[in-house]
Amino acid sequence: MNIGIIGGGQLGLMMAQAAKPLHHKIISLDPNPRCPLASFSDLHITASYNDLEKIEYLVSKSDVITYEFENVDLDLISKFEKLIPQGRRALEISKNRLLEKEMAEKLGIKTAKFHKLSDENIEFYPCIIKTTTGGYDGKGQFVISNKEDLKSADFDINKEYIVEEYISFDYEASVIITRDSFGKIECFPTPINNHKNNILNTSLVTKDFPMIVKKKMEEYSKKIIENLDYIGTMAIEYFITNEDVIFNELAPRPHNSGHYSIEGCSVSQFENHILAITNEVIKKPVLLNNTLMLNILGQDNTYIENAKKTNNIYLHMYGKDEFITNRKMGHITFLRNDLEDINQTLIHITKE
Ligand code: ADP
Ligand code: MG
């Protein structure tokens, strides 16, 4: 098939890397002619994401279309919805934190207490205030402990905000889940996610993730993906306290916390995404060994040098032109029999 990909970043690139061995052709659309996917796709269209004429050109060249990020224009997606298995609804919901949490509530899924911010009417402290749309990697968020904090928060009066109860969670974990056009659903082994400066730093996947928590997370995630009538791979983030599972947010696309699956599982999040959107049956992912994925940001040059001197690791560089602080440049994955080895390898790669 000819697969059109809107967005030429690393997610688009890794989708294409999974699609090519399955004999698909890739047409990419991104404003940057030197984006990671451009040199790998069969045809690259340099255009902004709301350039209707260029999107129509992409559509004319593609049998199916996928997007790799949430900032796609909803009206455009509506226009070509039949060609986009991920659909419109998942995008609409995930673009707005209020809609996202309301959906979870309706489905009987636990969330942090929340309400819309109007006239600074905060119902609980401590809380975290986030823009309802457009935020990512912790951008547009304020942690507020009391009324005093509120005075110093630098809100943008043109934006809408959501107030969420601050959760003192034990850890964060995500479900990477795929649904195909036959209604079959598969969940990937659960990564535990650690963030640094609100950006994902590591995802650790082990064989001994608590079963009760995993079951609850997967039950919630299946409800969500079915309710959204979504086809493809998506990620759903949760906070975990003891055995309590609290929904945080969803991303209607393959996700950074699922990159580990490229080498860590019998099938990757990208391959299952491609299978799903091309009307094939998805595969059951099996964890091959304890796996750790480490992100490489613009300031992490030493990781690359150290990684090159380390045995049995997989280094992925996305081919971005400029190393900029906090920009995701690549990632490293490694599989080890025991967790102590995972820690040692991580220390080795991240040492100065
Ligand atoms: P985004 O990833 O879109 O920037 P998130 O809602 O995932 O936004 O928030 C970023 C990070 O902030 C989370 O991964 C988590 O560590 C922290 N965080 C978000 N919401 C809460 C909350 N209600 N309580 C405690 N920590 C939170
Ligand atoms: Mg998040």
mmCIF file of C-alpha atoms and ligand atoms in Angstrom:
data_model
loop_
_atom_site.group_PDB
_atom_site.id
_atom_site.type_symbol
_atom_site.label_atom_id
_atom_site.label_comp_id
_atom_site.label_asym_id
_atom_site.label_seq_id
_atom_site.Cartn_x
_atom_site.Cartn_y
_atom_site.Cartn_z
ATOM 1 C CA MET A 1 0.000 0.000 0.000
ATOM 2 C CA ASN A 2 0.973 3.639 -0.253
ATOM 3 C CA ILE A 3 0.977 5.024 3.283
ATOM 4 C CA GLY A 4 0.801 8.787 3.747
ATOM 5 C CA ILE A 5 2.341 10.039 6.977
ATOM 6 C CA ILE A 6 1.496 13.514 8.271
ATOM 7 C CA GLY A 7 4.516 14.635 10.298
ATOM 8 C CA GLY A 8 8.090 13.631 9.509
ATOM 9 C CA GLY A 9 9.606 13.386 13.005
ATOM 10 C CA GLN A 10 11.069 10.324 14.682
ATOM 11 C CA LEU A 11 7.673 8.670 15.138
ATOM 12 C CA GLY A 12 6.979 8.958 11.415
ATOM 13 C CA LEU A 13 10.461 7.647 10.673
ATOM 14 C CA MET A 14 10.029 4.597 12.897
ATOM 15 C CA MET A 15 6.570 3.924 11.422
ATOM 16 C CA ALA A 16 8.215 3.955 7.982
ATOM 17 C CA GLN A 17 11.055 1.704 9.167
ATOM 18 C CA ALA A 18 8.402 -0.820 10.223
ATOM 19 C CA ALA A 19 6.379 -0.383 7.017
ATOM 20 C CA LYS A 20 9.138 -0.807 4.403
ATOM 21 C CA PRO A 21 9.932 -4.479 5.176
ATOM 22 C CA LEU A 22 6.192 -5.109 4.797
ATOM 23 C CA HIS A 23 6.521 -3.778 1.219
ATOM 24 C CA HIS A 24 4.653 -0.531 1.705
ATOM 25 C CA LYS A 25 5.625 2.766 0.117
ATOM 26 C CA ILE A 26 5.810 5.941 2.202
ATOM 27 C CA ILE A 27 4.730 9.459 1.303
ATOM 28 C CA SER A 28 5.595 11.987 4.005
ATOM 29 C CA LEU A 29 4.356 15.524 4.594
ATOM 30 C CA ASP A 30 6.245 17.931 6.844
ATOM 31 C CA PRO A 31 7.200 21.627 6.588
ATOM 32 C CA ASN A 32 10.872 20.734 7.083
ATOM 33 C CA PRO A 33 12.520 19.216 3.985
ATOM 34 C CA ARG A 34 15.282 17.858 6.244
ATOM 35 C CA CYS A 35 13.014 16.241 8.855
ATOM 36 C CA PRO A 36 13.989 12.693 9.981
ATOM 37 C CA LEU A 37 11.508 10.968 7.649
ATOM 38 C CA ALA A 38 12.208 13.014 4.492
ATOM 39 C CA SER A 39 15.292 11.115 3.339
ATOM 40 C CA PHE A 40 13.727 7.740 4.126
ATOM 41 C CA SER A 41 10.308 8.131 2.512
ATOM 42 C CA ASP A 42 9.641 7.360 -1.160
ATOM 43 C CA LEU A 43 8.190 10.814 -1.695
ATOM 44 C CA HIS A 44 8.422 13.816 0.597
ATOM 45 C CA ILE A 45 6.005 16.725 0.368
ATOM 46 C CA THR A 46 7.321 19.899 1.984
ATOM 47 C CA ALA A 47 4.248 21.739 3.222
ATOM 48 C CA SER A 48 2.653 23.126 6.331
ATOM 49 C CA TYR A 49 0.070 20.931 8.064
ATOM 50 C CA ASN A 50 -2.820 23.190 7.101
ATOM 51 C CA ASP A 51 -1.928 23.535 3.426
ATOM 52 C CA LEU A 52 -5.106 22.044 1.970
ATOM 53 C CA GLU A 53 -3.754 21.788 -1.569
ATOM 54 C CA LYS A 54 -0.669 19.847 -0.467
ATOM 55 C CA ILE A 55 -2.714 17.636 1.858
ATOM 56 C CA GLU A 56 -5.002 16.854 -1.090
ATOM 57 C CA TYR A 57 -1.900 15.941 -3.076
ATOM 58 C CA LEU A 58 -0.836 13.607 -0.242
ATOM 59 C CA VAL A 59 -4.323 12.086 -0.233
ATOM 60 C CA SER A 60 -4.207 11.547 -4.013
ATOM 61 C CA LYS A 61 -0.963 9.574 -3.618
ATOM 62 C CA SER A 62 -2.009 7.481 -0.584
ATOM 63 C CA ASP A 63 -4.190 4.424 0.040
ATOM 64 C CA VAL A 64 -4.234 5.151 3.765
ATOM 65 C CA ILE A 65 -3.098 8.049 5.943
ATOM 66 C CA THR A 66 -1.690 8.180 9.454
ATOM 67 C CA TYR A 67 -0.505 11.033 11.645
ATOM 68 C CA GLU A 68 2.371 10.954 14.102
ATOM 69 C CA PHE A 69 1.377 13.813 16.392
ATOM 70 C CA GLU A 70 -1.666 15.552 17.850
ATOM 71 C CA ASN A 71 -1.279 18.985 16.312
ATOM 72 C CA VAL A 72 -2.973 18.023 13.083
ATOM 73 C CA ASP A 73 -5.868 20.231 12.094
ATOM 74 C CA LEU A 74 -9.183 18.630 13.117
ATOM 75 C CA ASP A 75 -11.137 20.040 10.157
ATOM 76 C CA LEU A 76 -8.602 18.596 7.742
ATOM 77 C CA ILE A 77 -8.808 15.214 9.420
ATOM 78 C CA SER A 78 -12.624 15.370 9.248
ATOM 79 C CA LYS A 79 -12.435 15.982 5.509
ATOM 80 C CA PHE A 80 -10.389 12.844 4.878
ATOM 81 C CA GLU A 81 -11.556 10.763 7.830
ATOM 82 C CA LYS A 82 -12.372 7.683 5.711
ATOM 83 C CA LEU A 83 -8.703 7.375 4.806
ATOM 84 C CA ILE A 84 -7.454 7.836 8.378
ATOM 85 C CA PRO A 85 -8.015 4.716 10.523
ATOM 86 C CA GLN A 86 -6.978 6.520 13.737
ATOM 87 C CA GLY A 87 -10.123 8.587 13.191
ATOM 88 C CA ARG A 88 -11.162 12.020 14.316
ATOM 89 C CA ARG A 89 -12.540 11.404 17.787
ATOM 90 C CA ALA A 90 -9.315 10.236 19.447
ATOM 91 C CA LEU A 91 -7.596 13.329 18.121
ATOM 92 C CA GLU A 92 -10.356 15.656 19.273
ATOM 93 C CA ILE A 93 -10.357 14.166 22.785
ATOM 94 C CA SER A 94 -6.575 14.039 23.169
ATOM 95 C CA LYS A 95 -6.189 17.656 22.100
ATOM 96 C CA ASN A 96 -8.141 18.837 25.133
ATOM 97 C CA ARG A 97 -7.357 17.768 28.704
ATOM 98 C CA LEU A 98 -10.886 18.556 29.897
ATOM 99 C CA LEU A 99 -12.531 16.393 27.238
ATOM 100 C CA GLU A 100 -9.970 13.678 27.957
ATOM 101 C CA LYS A 101 -10.716 13.520 31.672
ATOM 102 C CA GLU A 102 -14.488 13.822 31.128
ATOM 103 C CA MET A 103 -14.346 10.841 28.780
ATOM 104 C CA ALA A 104 -12.434 8.791 31.344
ATOM 105 C CA GLU A 105 -14.950 9.714 34.047
ATOM 106 C CA LYS A 106 -17.870 8.667 31.832
ATOM 107 C CA LEU A 107 -16.203 5.307 31.253
ATOM 108 C CA GLY A 108 -15.820 4.765 35.009
ATOM 109 C CA ILE A 109 -12.050 5.294 34.907
ATOM 110 C CA LYS A 110 -10.452 7.020 37.862
ATOM 111 C CA THR A 111 -8.783 10.408 37.242
ATOM 112 C CA ALA A 112 -7.326 13.088 39.493
ATOM 113 C CA LYS A 113 -10.125 15.394 40.697
ATOM 114 C CA PHE A 114 -10.391 18.205 38.182
ATOM 115 C CA HIS A 115 -12.344 21.274 37.143
ATOM 116 C CA LYS A 116 -12.073 24.047 34.634
ATOM 117 C CA LEU A 117 -10.269 27.149 35.914
ATOM 118 C CA SER A 118 -12.560 30.154 35.927
ATOM 119 C CA ASP A 119 -11.973 33.293 38.008
ATOM 120 C CA GLU A 120 -9.249 31.467 39.911
ATOM 121 C CA ASN A 121 -11.801 29.253 41.691
ATOM 122 C CA ILE A 122 -9.489 26.537 42.957
ATOM 123 C CA GLU A 123 -11.343 23.777 44.776
ATOM 124 C CA PHE A 124 -8.322 21.848 46.109
ATOM 125 C CA TYR A 125 -4.667 22.281 47.051
ATOM 126 C CA PRO A 126 -2.041 21.205 46.178
ATOM 127 C CA CYS A 127 -2.973 21.216 42.538
ATOM 128 C CA ILE A 128 -1.471 21.397 39.110
ATOM 129 C CA ILE A 129 -2.883 23.829 36.583
ATOM 130 C CA LYS A 130 -2.416 22.997 32.906
ATOM 131 C CA THR A 131 -3.482 24.577 29.639
ATOM 132 C CA THR A 132 -6.323 22.452 28.272
ATOM 133 C CA THR A 133 -4.831 22.483 24.772
ATOM 134 C CA GLY A 134 -1.394 22.683 23.207
ATOM 135 C CA GLY A 135 0.765 21.640 26.203
ATOM 136 C CA TYR A 136 3.431 18.941 26.041
ATOM 137 C CA ASP A 137 6.545 17.918 28.018
ATOM 138 C CA GLY A 138 5.171 19.847 31.007
ATOM 139 C CA LYS A 139 4.872 23.108 29.082
ATOM 140 C CA GLY A 140 2.052 25.410 30.210
ATOM 141 C CA GLN A 141 1.827 23.777 33.665
ATOM 142 C CA PHE A 142 1.977 25.271 37.173
ATOM 143 C CA VAL A 143 2.227 23.352 40.418
ATOM 144 C CA ILE A 144 0.296 25.321 43.052
ATOM 145 C CA SER A 145 0.511 24.581 46.797
ATOM 146 C CA ASN A 146 -1.592 27.446 48.152
ATOM 147 C CA LYS A 147 -3.308 30.748 47.354
ATOM 148 C CA GLU A 148 0.007 32.629 47.523
ATOM 149 C CA ASP A 149 1.501 30.495 44.728
ATOM 150 C CA LEU A 150 -1.427 31.377 42.577
ATOM 151 C CA LYS A 151 -0.493 35.053 42.585
ATOM 152 C CA SER A 152 2.920 34.341 41.130
ATOM 153 C CA ALA A 153 1.697 31.948 38.415
ATOM 154 C CA ASP A 154 2.092 33.482 35.010
ATOM 155 C CA PHE A 155 -1.194 32.547 33.307
ATOM 156 C CA ASP A 156 -1.918 33.487 29.734
ATOM 157 C CA ILE A 157 -5.347 35.131 29.872
ATOM 158 C CA ASN A 158 -6.094 34.006 26.324
ATOM 159 C CA LYS A 159 -5.848 30.367 27.289
ATOM 160 C CA GLU A 160 -8.220 27.931 28.958
ATOM 161 C CA TYR A 161 -6.866 26.005 31.967
ATOM 162 C CA ILE A 162 -7.739 22.859 33.864
ATOM 163 C CA VAL A 163 -7.098 22.487 37.598
ATOM 164 C CA GLU A 164 -6.068 18.985 38.674
ATOM 165 C CA GLU A 165 -5.531 17.611 42.142
ATOM 166 C CA TYR A 166 -1.798 16.979 42.665
ATOM 167 C CA ILE A 167 -1.291 13.227 42.926
ATOM 168 C CA SER A 168 1.608 11.908 45.036
ATOM 169 C CA PHE A 169 1.999 8.839 42.893
ATOM 170 C CA ASP A 170 4.483 5.999 43.450
ATOM 171 C CA TYR A 171 5.348 5.820 39.776
ATOM 172 C CA GLU A 172 4.099 6.495 36.239
ATOM 173 C CA ALA A 173 3.349 3.753 33.737
ATOM 174 C CA SER A 174 1.763 3.613 30.303
ATOM 175 C CA VAL A 175 -0.205 1.163 28.244
ATOM 176 C CA ILE A 176 0.811 0.898 24.613
ATOM 177 C CA ILE A 177 -2.213 -0.611 22.934
ATOM 178 C CA THR A 178 -3.167 -1.469 19.365
ATOM 179 C CA ARG A 179 -6.579 -2.238 17.863
ATOM 180 C CA ASP A 180 -6.996 -3.560 14.341
ATOM 181 C CA SER A 181 -9.866 -3.270 11.887
ATOM 182 C CA PHE A 182 -11.173 -6.689 12.985
ATOM 183 C CA GLY A 183 -11.600 -5.408 16.549
ATOM 184 C CA LYS A 184 -8.638 -7.381 17.887
ATOM 185 C CA ILE A 185 -6.776 -5.576 20.696
ATOM 186 C CA GLU A 186 -3.230 -6.202 21.954
ATOM 187 C CA CYS A 187 -1.418 -4.477 24.832
ATOM 188 C CA PHE A 188 2.371 -4.243 25.019
ATOM 189 C CA PRO A 189 4.210 -5.175 28.209
ATOM 190 C CA THR A 190 3.899 -2.236 30.606
ATOM 191 C CA PRO A 191 6.709 0.347 30.754
ATOM 192 C CA ILE A 192 7.455 2.261 33.961
ATOM 193 C CA ASN A 193 8.331 5.795 32.917
ATOM 194 C CA ASN A 194 10.757 8.188 34.560
ATOM 195 C CA HIS A 195 10.781 11.839 33.591
ATOM 196 C CA LYS A 196 13.532 14.431 33.917
ATOM 197 C CA ASN A 197 12.413 18.075 33.625
ATOM 198 C CA ASN A 198 9.010 16.735 32.547
ATOM 199 C CA ILE A 199 10.551 14.968 29.533
ATOM 200 C CA LEU A 200 10.600 11.184 29.376
ATOM 201 C CA ASN A 201 14.059 9.990 30.438
ATOM 202 C CA THR A 202 13.743 6.210 30.719
ATOM 203 C CA SER A 203 11.155 3.500 30.216
ATOM 204 C CA LEU A 204 11.840 0.259 32.051
ATOM 205 C CA VAL A 205 9.991 -2.921 31.202
ATOM 206 C CA THR A 206 10.466 -5.984 33.349
ATOM 207 C CA LYS A 207 8.825 -9.332 33.646
ATOM 208 C CA ASP A 208 7.719 -8.617 37.210
ATOM 209 C CA PHE A 209 5.416 -5.622 36.803
ATOM 210 C CA PRO A 210 2.580 -6.105 39.378
ATOM 211 C CA MET A 211 -0.151 -8.164 37.742
ATOM 212 C CA ILE A 212 -3.104 -6.517 39.541
ATOM 213 C CA VAL A 213 -2.013 -3.059 38.379
ATOM 214 C CA LYS A 214 -1.334 -4.270 34.849
ATOM 215 C CA LYS A 215 -4.786 -5.862 34.624
ATOM 216 C CA LYS A 216 -6.521 -2.693 35.761
ATOM 217 C CA MET A 217 -4.517 -0.495 33.382
ATOM 218 C CA GLU A 218 -5.267 -2.772 30.463
ATOM 219 C CA GLU A 219 -8.954 -3.033 31.306
ATOM 220 C CA TYR A 220 -9.202 0.785 31.341
ATOM 221 C CA SER A 221 -7.189 1.116 28.141
ATOM 222 C CA LYS A 222 -9.345 -1.382 26.247
ATOM 223 C CA LYS A 223 -12.462 0.554 27.272
ATOM 224 C CA ILE A 224 -10.876 3.763 25.971
ATOM 225 C CA ILE A 225 -9.640 2.423 22.622
ATOM 226 C CA GLU A 226 -13.001 0.749 21.943
ATOM 227 C CA ASN A 227 -14.954 3.809 22.956
ATOM 228 C CA LEU A 228 -12.878 5.921 20.561
ATOM 229 C CA ASP A 229 -13.351 3.327 17.811
ATOM 230 C CA TYR A 230 -9.642 3.776 17.164
ATOM 231 C CA ILE A 231 -7.537 1.722 14.760
ATOM 232 C CA GLY A 232 -3.755 1.790 15.211
ATOM 233 C CA THR A 233 -1.386 2.071 18.177
ATOM 234 C CA MET A 234 -1.983 4.562 20.978
ATOM 235 C CA ALA A 235 -0.492 5.234 24.403
ATOM 236 C CA ILE A 236 -2.342 5.879 27.640
ATOM 237 C CA GLU A 237 -0.475 7.291 30.650
ATOM 238 C CA TYR A 238 -1.357 6.445 34.251
ATOM 239 C CA PHE A 239 -0.233 7.360 37.756
ATOM 240 C CA ILE A 240 0.077 4.424 40.144
ATOM 241 C CA THR A 241 -0.234 4.598 43.939
ATOM 242 C CA ASN A 242 -0.144 1.213 45.655
ATOM 243 C CA GLU A 243 -2.637 -0.661 43.545
ATOM 244 C CA ASP A 244 -4.595 2.413 42.563
ATOM 245 C CA VAL A 245 -4.563 3.285 38.858
ATOM 246 C CA ILE A 246 -5.277 6.898 37.863
ATOM 247 C CA PHE A 247 -5.719 7.924 34.227
ATOM 248 C CA ASN A 248 -3.600 10.914 33.165
ATOM 249 C CA GLU A 249 -3.662 11.359 29.388
ATOM 250 C CA LEU A 250 -3.659 9.625 26.032
ATOM 251 C CA ALA A 251 -1.700 10.028 22.804
ATOM 252 C CA PRO A 252 -3.435 8.733 19.653
ATOM 253 C CA ARG A 253 -0.215 7.479 18.012
ATOM 254 C CA PRO A 254 2.821 5.341 18.833
ATOM 255 C CA HIS A 255 4.603 6.814 21.844
ATOM 256 C CA ASN A 256 8.101 7.437 23.187
ATOM 257 C CA SER A 257 7.467 5.018 26.069
ATOM 258 C CA GLY A 258 6.862 2.249 23.509
ATOM 259 C CA HIS A 259 10.148 2.608 21.625
ATOM 260 C CA TYR A 260 11.596 -0.175 23.765
ATOM 261 C CA SER A 261 9.353 -2.617 21.849
ATOM 262 C CA ILE A 262 11.466 -2.364 18.665
ATOM 263 C CA GLU A 263 14.048 -4.709 20.170
ATOM 264 C CA GLY A 264 12.369 -5.629 23.479
ATOM 265 C CA CYS A 265 9.311 -7.375 22.039
ATOM 266 C CA SER A 266 8.461 -9.970 19.415
ATOM 267 C CA VAL A 267 6.599 -7.211 17.517
ATOM 268 C CA SER A 268 7.036 -3.449 17.870
ATOM 269 C CA GLN A 269 4.450 -0.718 18.530
ATOM 270 C CA PHE A 270 5.241 0.603 15.031
ATOM 271 C CA GLU A 271 4.779 -2.720 13.254
ATOM 272 C CA ASN A 272 1.436 -3.312 14.968
ATOM 273 C CA HIS A 273 0.396 0.246 14.066
ATOM 274 C CA ILE A 274 1.205 -0.382 10.405
ATOM 275 C CA LEU A 275 -0.520 -3.799 10.438
ATOM 276 C CA ALA A 276 -3.634 -2.248 11.973
ATOM 277 C CA ILE A 277 -3.939 0.667 9.558
ATOM 278 C CA THR A 278 -3.327 -1.528 6.504
ATOM 279 C CA ASN A 279 -6.162 -3.912 7.410
ATOM 280 C CA GLU A 280 -3.921 -6.729 8.573
ATOM 281 C CA VAL A 281 -4.258 -8.717 11.787
ATOM 282 C CA ILE A 282 -2.055 -7.375 14.597
ATOM 283 C CA LYS A 283 0.341 -9.610 16.541
ATOM 284 C CA LYS A 284 0.592 -10.427 20.227
ATOM 285 C CA PRO A 285 3.661 -8.682 21.676
ATOM 286 C CA VAL A 286 5.837 -10.860 23.903
ATOM 287 C CA LEU A 287 8.607 -9.342 26.059
ATOM 288 C CA LEU A 288 11.923 -10.929 25.089
ATOM 289 C CA ASN A 289 13.839 -9.826 28.188
ATOM 290 C CA ASN A 290 13.998 -7.011 30.762
ATOM 291 C CA THR A 291 14.407 -3.902 28.615
ATOM 292 C CA LEU A 292 15.389 -0.301 29.216
ATOM 293 C CA MET A 293 14.976 2.612 26.823
ATOM 294 C CA LEU A 294 16.952 5.815 27.456
ATOM 295 C CA ASN A 295 16.193 9.026 25.566
ATOM 296 C CA ILE A 296 19.056 11.049 24.088
ATOM 297 C CA LEU A 297 18.375 14.790 24.227
ATOM 298 C CA GLY A 298 20.372 17.546 22.549
ATOM 299 C CA GLN A 299 22.627 17.952 25.599
ATOM 300 C CA ASP A 300 23.361 14.210 25.932
ATOM 301 C CA ASN A 301 26.275 13.877 23.518
ATOM 302 C CA THR A 302 28.270 11.844 26.016
ATOM 303 C CA TYR A 303 25.580 9.132 25.993
ATOM 304 C CA ILE A 304 26.257 8.577 22.302
ATOM 305 C CA GLU A 305 30.010 8.290 22.818
ATOM 306 C CA ASN A 306 29.559 5.956 25.792
ATOM 307 C CA ALA A 307 26.962 3.881 23.973
ATOM 308 C CA LYS A 308 29.313 3.286 21.069
ATOM 309 C CA LYS A 309 31.753 1.690 23.521
ATOM 310 C CA THR A 310 29.106 -0.549 25.127
ATOM 311 C CA ASN A 311 28.300 -4.075 24.003
ATOM 312 C CA ASN A 312 24.788 -5.280 23.296
ATOM 313 C CA ILE A 313 22.977 -2.006 23.082
ATOM 314 C CA TYR A 314 20.879 -0.568 20.258
ATOM 315 C CA LEU A 315 21.524 3.062 19.356
ATOM 316 C CA HIS A 316 18.870 4.882 17.325
ATOM 317 C CA MET A 317 19.682 8.358 16.045
ATOM 318 C CA TYR A 318 16.856 10.208 14.301
ATOM 319 C CA GLY A 319 19.031 12.219 11.920
ATOM 320 C CA LYS A 320 17.944 15.653 13.158
ATOM 321 C CA ASP A 321 20.107 18.463 11.854
ATOM 322 C CA GLU A 322 20.695 20.448 15.044
ATOM 323 C CA PHE A 323 21.480 19.391 18.609
ATOM 324 C CA ILE A 324 19.271 21.654 20.725
ATOM 325 C CA THR A 325 18.870 21.357 24.508
ATOM 326 C CA ASN A 326 15.919 19.104 25.432
ATOM 327 C CA ARG A 327 15.266 18.163 21.794
ATOM 328 C CA LYS A 328 14.830 14.402 21.334
ATOM 329 C CA MET A 329 17.767 13.352 19.121
ATOM 330 C CA GLY A 330 17.657 9.577 19.519
ATOM 331 C CA HIS A 331 17.333 6.756 22.018
ATOM 332 C CA ILE A 332 19.201 3.743 23.312
ATOM 333 C CA THR A 333 17.659 0.373 24.126
ATOM 334 C CA PHE A 334 19.203 -2.601 25.877
ATOM 335 C CA LEU A 335 17.981 -5.993 27.072
ATOM 336 C CA ARG A 336 19.471 -7.706 30.131
ATOM 337 C CA ASN A 337 18.708 -10.839 32.141
ATOM 338 C CA ASP A 338 18.861 -9.154 35.498
ATOM 339 C CA LEU A 339 17.958 -5.731 36.777
ATOM 340 C CA GLU A 340 21.352 -5.117 38.334
ATOM 341 C CA ASP A 341 22.873 -5.397 34.841
ATOM 342 C CA ILE A 342 20.310 -2.896 33.576
ATOM 343 C CA ASN A 343 21.376 -0.418 36.272
ATOM 344 C CA GLN A 344 25.078 -0.948 35.612
ATOM 345 C CA THR A 345 24.673 -0.418 31.868
ATOM 346 C CA LEU A 346 22.589 2.710 32.485
ATOM 347 C CA ILE A 347 25.246 4.125 34.835
ATOM 348 C CA HIS A 348 27.928 3.334 32.283
ATOM 349 C CA ILE A 349 26.129 5.081 29.421
ATOM 350 C CA THR A 350 25.106 8.179 31.373
ATOM 351 C CA LYS A 351 28.443 8.839 33.103
ATOM 352 C CA GLU A 352 30.065 12.161 32.264
HETATM 353 P P1 ADP B 1 2.310 16.505 29.088
HETATM 354 O O1 ADP B 1 3.017 15.178 29.020
HETATM 355 O O2 ADP B 1 1.312 16.674 28.001
HETATM 356 O O3 ADP B 1 3.200 17.675 29.246
HETATM 357 P P2 ADP B 1 1.157 15.507 31.572
HETATM 358 O O4 ADP B 1 -0.236 15.665 32.029
HETATM 359 O O5 ADP B 1 1.586 14.127 31.224
HETATM 360 O O6 ADP B 1 1.392 16.533 30.381
HETATM 361 O O7 ADP B 1 2.116 16.108 32.692
HETATM 362 C C1 ADP B 1 3.535 16.022 32.637
HETATM 363 C C2 ADP B 1 4.076 15.383 33.906
HETATM 364 O O8 ADP B 1 3.696 16.179 35.047
HETATM 365 C C3 ADP B 1 3.517 13.996 34.188
HETATM 366 O O9 ADP B 1 4.239 13.005 33.502
HETATM 367 C C4 ADP B 1 3.668 13.929 35.690
HETATM 368 O O10 ADP B 1 4.992 13.594 36.061
HETATM 369 C C5 ADP B 1 3.378 15.347 36.150
HETATM 370 N N1 ADP B 1 1.937 15.495 36.482
HETATM 371 C C6 ADP B 1 0.946 15.760 35.615
HETATM 372 N N2 ADP B 1 -0.266 15.798 36.211
HETATM 373 C C7 ADP B 1 -0.042 15.561 37.515
HETATM 374 C C8 ADP B 1 -0.889 15.453 38.669
HETATM 375 N N3 ADP B 1 -2.210 15.636 38.593
HETATM 376 N N4 ADP B 1 -0.297 15.190 39.868
HETATM 377 C C9 ADP B 1 1.051 15.020 39.959
HETATM 378 N N5 ADP B 1 1.893 15.105 38.924
HETATM 379 C C10 ADP B 1 1.380 15.365 37.700
HETATM 380 MG MG MG B 2 2.410 13.211 29.532
#
